[in-house]
mmCIF file of N, CA and C in Angstrom:
data_model
loop_
_atom_site.group_PDB
_atom_site.id
_atom_site.type_symbol
_atom_site.label_atom_id
_atom_site.label_comp_id
_atom_site.label_asym_id
_atom_site.label_seq_id
_atom_site.Cartn_x
_atom_site.Cartn_y
_atom_site.Cartn_z
ATOM 1 N N VAL A 1 26.703 40.956 20.009
ATOM 2 C CA VAL A 1 28.238 40.294 19.573
ATOM 3 C C VAL A 1 29.006 41.501 20.331
ATOM 4 N N ARG A 2 29.557 41.043 21.234
ATOM 5 C CA ARG A 2 30.297 42.328 22.298
ATOM 6 C C ARG A 2 31.748 42.099 21.416
ATOM 7 N N ASN A 3 32.633 41.105 20.469
ATOM 8 C CA ASN A 3 33.999 41.521 19.725
ATOM 9 C C ASN A 3 33.443 40.571 18.377
ATOM 10 N N GLN A 4 33.353 41.440 17.653
ATOM 11 C CA GLN A 4 33.155 40.821 16.078
ATOM 12 C C GLN A 4 34.252 40.510 15.476
ATOM 13 N N GLY A 5 35.763 40.551 16.134
ATOM 14 C CA GLY A 5 36.675 40.132 15.594
ATOM 15 C C GLY A 5 36.978 38.681 15.961
ATOM 16 N N VAL A 6 36.262 38.474 16.903
ATOM 17 C CA VAL A 6 36.593 36.988 17.615
ATOM 18 C C VAL A 6 35.970 36.089 17.116
ATOM 19 N N LEU A 7 34.325 36.763 16.907
ATOM 20 C CA LEU A 7 33.752 35.641 16.031
ATOM 21 C C LEU A 7 33.683 35.320 15.036
ATOM 22 N N LYS A 8 34.653 36.370 14.114
ATOM 23 C CA LYS A 8 35.016 36.160 13.011
ATOM 24 C C LYS A 8 36.317 35.213 12.524
ATOM 25 N N SER A 9 37.020 35.475 13.517
ATOM 26 C CA SER A 9 37.781 34.539 13.616
ATOM 27 C C SER A 9 37.716 32.916 13.828
ATOM 28 N N TRP A 10 36.634 32.915 14.934
ATOM 29 C CA TRP A 10 35.827 31.495 15.337
ATOM 30 C C TRP A 10 35.611 30.866 13.973
ATOM 31 N N LEU A 11 34.569 31.875 13.382
ATOM 32 C CA LEU A 11 34.155 31.371 12.262
ATOM 33 C C LEU A 11 35.136 30.991 11.225
ATOM 34 N N GLY A 12 35.980 31.976 10.789
ATOM 35 C CA GLY A 12 37.438 31.460 10.057
ATOM 36 C C GLY A 12 37.977 29.721 10.621
ATOM 37 N N ARG A 13 38.067 29.952 11.835
ATOM 38 C CA ARG A 13 38.414 28.489 11.864
ATOM 39 C C ARG A 13 37.751 27.045 11.875
ATOM 40 N N LEU A 14 36.693 27.431 11.738
ATOM 41 C CA LEU A 14 35.728 26.436 11.400
ATOM 42 C C LEU A 14 35.546 26.009 10.125
ATOM 43 N N GLY A 15 35.878 26.890 8.867
ATOM 44 C CA GLY A 15 36.103 27.013 7.757
ATOM 45 C C GLY A 15 34.560 27.617 7.257
ATOM 46 N N ILE A 16 34.224 28.306 8.030
ATOM 47 C CA ILE A 16 32.718 29.277 7.369
ATOM 48 C C ILE A 16 33.602 30.978 6.944
ATOM 49 N N ASP A 17 33.025 30.741 5.514
ATOM 50 C CA ASP A 17 33.579 32.381 5.140
ATOM 51 C C ASP A 17 32.553 32.640 4.070
ATOM 52 N N ALA A 18 32.552 33.774 3.540
ATOM 53 C CA ALA A 18 31.330 34.683 3.144
ATOM 54 C C ALA A 18 30.535 33.543 2.182
ATOM 55 N N ASP A 19 31.467 32.729 1.567
ATOM 56 C CA ASP A 19 30.371 31.640 0.696
ATOM 57 C C ASP A 19 29.893 30.852 1.253
ATOM 58 N N THR A 20 29.843 30.185 2.531
ATOM 59 C CA THR A 20 29.273 29.106 3.130
ATOM 60 C C THR A 20 27.916 29.578 3.601
ATOM 61 N N GLU A 21 26.803 28.809 3.459
ATOM 62 C CA GLU A 21 25.516 28.794 3.969
ATOM 63 C C GLU A 21 25.711 28.513 4.835
ATOM 64 N N VAL A 22 24.618 29.028 6.054
ATOM 65 C CA VAL A 22 24.761 28.598 7.268
ATOM 66 C C VAL A 22 23.089 28.564 7.783
ATOM 67 N N VAL A 23 22.788 27.199 8.199
ATOM 68 C CA VAL A 23 21.264 26.919 8.883
ATOM 69 C C VAL A 23 21.707 26.557 10.286
ATOM 70 N N ALA A 24 20.606 27.742 10.780
ATOM 71 C CA ALA A 24 20.552 27.979 12.264
ATOM 72 C C ALA A 24 19.255 27.297 12.547
ATOM 73 N N TYR A 25 19.668 26.302 13.954
ATOM 74 C CA TYR A 25 18.408 25.650 14.070
ATOM 75 C C TYR A 25 18.492 25.260 15.826
ATOM 76 N N GLY A 26 17.313 24.948 16.247
ATOM 77 C CA GLY A 26 17.266 24.459 17.770
ATOM 78 C C GLY A 26 16.763 23.274 17.817
ATOM 79 N N ALA A 27 16.681 22.709 19.256
ATOM 80 C CA ALA A 27 15.758 21.661 19.530
ATOM 81 C C ALA A 27 14.293 21.933 19.696
ATOM 82 N N SER A 28 13.873 23.212 20.288
ATOM 83 C CA SER A 28 12.740 23.739 20.241
ATOM 84 C C SER A 28 12.171 24.806 20.030
ATOM 85 N N LYS A 29 12.828 25.785 20.927
ATOM 86 C CA LYS A 29 12.896 27.032 20.915
ATOM 87 C C LYS A 29 13.463 27.902 19.551
ATOM 88 N N LEU A 30 12.923 28.776 18.862
ATOM 89 C CA LEU A 30 12.736 29.869 17.843
ATOM 90 C C LEU A 30 14.261 30.766 18.281
ATOM 91 N N GLN A 31 14.165 31.097 20.103
ATOM 92 C CA GLN A 31 15.092 32.136 20.216
ATOM 93 C C GLN A 31 16.560 32.280 19.955
ATOM 94 N N ASP A 32 16.531 30.877 20.237
ATOM 95 C CA ASP A 32 18.278 30.312 20.102
ATOM 96 C C ASP A 32 18.880 30.554 18.922
ATOM 97 N N PRO A 33 18.171 29.584 17.991
ATOM 98 C CA PRO A 33 18.584 30.186 16.020
ATOM 99 C C PRO A 33 18.764 31.773 15.572
ATOM 100 N N SER A 34 17.586 32.258 16.705
ATOM 101 C CA SER A 34 17.860 33.420 15.933
ATOM 102 C C SER A 34 18.541 34.690 16.457
ATOM 103 N N HIS A 35 19.195 33.840 17.759
ATOM 104 C CA HIS A 35 20.121 34.759 18.264
ATOM 105 C C HIS A 35 21.821 34.345 17.422
ATOM 106 N N ALA A 36 21.564 33.367 17.188
ATOM 107 C CA ALA A 36 22.974 33.071 16.296
ATOM 108 C C ALA A 36 23.071 33.677 15.069
ATOM 109 N N ALA A 37 21.714 33.501 14.042
ATOM 110 C CA ALA A 37 21.573 34.027 12.636
ATOM 111 C C ALA A 37 21.937 35.566 12.980
ATOM 112 N N LEU A 38 21.232 36.314 13.812
ATOM 113 C CA LEU A 38 21.335 37.737 14.023
ATOM 114 C C LEU A 38 22.568 37.896 14.039
ATOM 115 N N ALA A 39 23.470 37.144 14.954
ATOM 116 C CA ALA A 39 25.125 37.345 15.497
ATOM 117 C C ALA A 39 25.938 37.260 14.325
ATOM 118 N N LEU A 40 25.736 36.356 13.155
ATOM 119 C CA LEU A 40 26.175 36.132 12.155
ATOM 120 C C LEU A 40 25.579 37.111 10.755
ATOM 121 N N ILE A 41 24.312 37.643 10.719
ATOM 122 C CA ILE A 41 24.494 38.809 9.992
ATOM 123 C C ILE A 41 25.166 40.216 10.449
ATOM 124 N N ARG A 42 25.083 40.434 11.685
ATOM 125 C CA ARG A 42 25.729 41.345 12.270
ATOM 126 C C ARG A 42 27.154 41.423 12.090
ATOM 127 N N VAL A 43 27.822 40.557 12.092
ATOM 128 C CA VAL A 43 29.344 40.173 11.441
ATOM 129 C C VAL A 43 29.827 40.376 10.017
ATOM 130 N N GLY A 44 28.516 40.969 9.181
ATOM 131 C CA GLY A 44 28.356 40.670 7.832
ATOM 132 C C GLY A 44 28.079 39.355 6.887
ATOM 133 N N HIS A 45 27.934 38.460 7.627
ATOM 134 C CA HIS A 45 27.538 36.949 6.760
ATOM 135 C C HIS A 45 26.082 37.050 6.247
ATOM 136 N N GLN A 46 25.783 37.118 5.013
ATOM 137 C CA GLN A 46 24.986 37.240 4.304
ATOM 138 C C GLN A 46 24.153 35.875 3.830
ATOM 139 N N LYS A 47 24.436 34.915 4.040
ATOM 140 C CA LYS A 47 24.218 33.581 3.797
ATOM 141 C C LYS A 47 23.637 32.635 4.916
ATOM 142 N N VAL A 48 22.578 33.163 5.371
ATOM 143 C CA VAL A 48 22.108 32.914 6.899
ATOM 144 C C VAL A 48 20.531 32.201 6.655
ATOM 145 N N ALA A 49 20.280 31.278 7.252
ATOM 146 C CA ALA A 49 18.706 31.000 7.207
ATOM 147 C C ALA A 49 18.525 30.335 8.598
ATOM 148 N N ILE A 50 17.175 30.202 8.917
ATOM 149 C CA ILE A 50 16.762 29.643 10.291
ATOM 150 C C ILE A 50 15.709 28.525 10.163
ATOM 151 N N LEU A 51 16.431 27.491 10.488
ATOM 152 C CA LEU A 51 14.990 26.284 10.032
ATOM 153 C C LEU A 51 13.966 26.144 10.737
ATOM 154 N N GLU A 52 12.898 26.510 10.144
ATOM 155 C CA GLU A 52 11.659 26.731 10.721
ATOM 156 C C GLU A 52 11.196 25.456 11.647
ATOM 157 N N GLY A 53 10.835 25.512 12.545
ATOM 158 C CA GLY A 53 10.521 23.945 13.281
ATOM 159 C C GLY A 53 11.588 23.318 14.057
ATOM 160 N N GLY A 54 12.810 24.319 13.542
ATOM 161 C CA GLY A 54 13.682 23.466 14.627
ATOM 162 C C GLY A 54 13.800 21.937 13.696
ATOM 163 N N LEU A 55 14.942 21.317 14.723
ATOM 164 C CA LEU A 55 15.088 19.672 14.068
ATOM 165 C C LEU A 55 14.216 19.100 14.485
ATOM 166 N N PRO A 56 13.106 18.807 15.245
ATOM 167 C CA PRO A 56 12.323 17.754 15.630
ATOM 168 C C PRO A 56 11.052 17.989 14.360
ATOM 169 N N ALA A 57 10.831 19.511 13.837
ATOM 170 C CA ALA A 57 10.348 19.339 12.585
ATOM 171 C C ALA A 57 10.653 18.555 11.597
ATOM 172 N N TRP A 58 12.005 18.661 11.329
ATOM 173 C CA TRP A 58 12.890 18.043 10.099
ATOM 174 C C TRP A 58 12.723 16.750 10.441
ATOM 175 N N LYS A 59 12.810 16.053 11.234
ATOM 176 C CA LYS A 59 13.008 14.910 11.626
ATOM 177 C C LYS A 59 11.574 14.335 11.404
ATOM 178 N N ALA A 60 10.586 15.091 12.259
ATOM 179 C CA ALA A 60 9.015 14.477 11.469
ATOM 180 C C ALA A 60 8.760 14.405 10.519
ATOM 181 N N GLU A 61 9.263 15.066 9.495
ATOM 182 C CA GLU A 61 9.073 15.227 8.221
ATOM 183 C C GLU A 61 9.958 14.102 7.499
ATOM 184 N N GLY A 62 10.446 13.361 7.964
ATOM 185 C CA GLY A 62 11.342 12.131 7.167
ATOM 186 C C GLY A 62 12.721 12.941 6.941
ATOM 187 N N ARG A 63 12.827 14.046 7.185
ATOM 188 C CA ARG A 63 14.306 14.471 6.170
ATOM 189 C C ARG A 63 15.480 13.808 6.181
ATOM 190 N N ALA A 64 16.330 13.977 5.605
ATOM 191 C CA ALA A 64 17.656 13.246 5.764
ATOM 192 C C ALA A 64 18.695 14.166 6.819
ATOM 193 N N LEU A 65 19.471 13.421 7.625
ATOM 194 C CA LEU A 65 20.666 14.144 8.365
ATOM 195 C C LEU A 65 21.596 13.595 8.094
ATOM 196 N N SER A 66 22.493 14.418 8.575
ATOM 197 C CA SER A 66 24.025 13.905 8.369
ATOM 198 C C SER A 66 25.163 14.582 8.984
ATOM 199 N N THR A 67 25.835 13.960 9.383
ATOM 200 C CA THR A 67 26.962 14.312 10.158
ATOM 201 C C THR A 67 28.399 14.952 9.258
ATOM 202 N N GLU A 68 28.126 15.261 8.276
ATOM 203 C CA GLU A 68 29.301 15.654 7.265
ATOM 204 C C GLU A 68 28.936 17.296 7.407
ATOM 205 N N ALA A 69 29.795 17.912 7.126
ATOM 206 C CA ALA A 69 30.291 19.344 7.474
ATOM 207 C C ALA A 69 30.564 19.671 5.599
#
């Protein structure tokens, strides 16, 4: 993260604060959600998880999806 202030500001505009649980996931590679999770941790966000297997695994298990935030 080159500018932590920019990331914190962006997260705030999205409504993500210290109490927000964030789940990072990708379409296939673990690398992308890992980078996102590490960036959040680096700026002090503690409630971060990575969805193992990504979205394809979630869908394959028949789990629910939502567009709500």
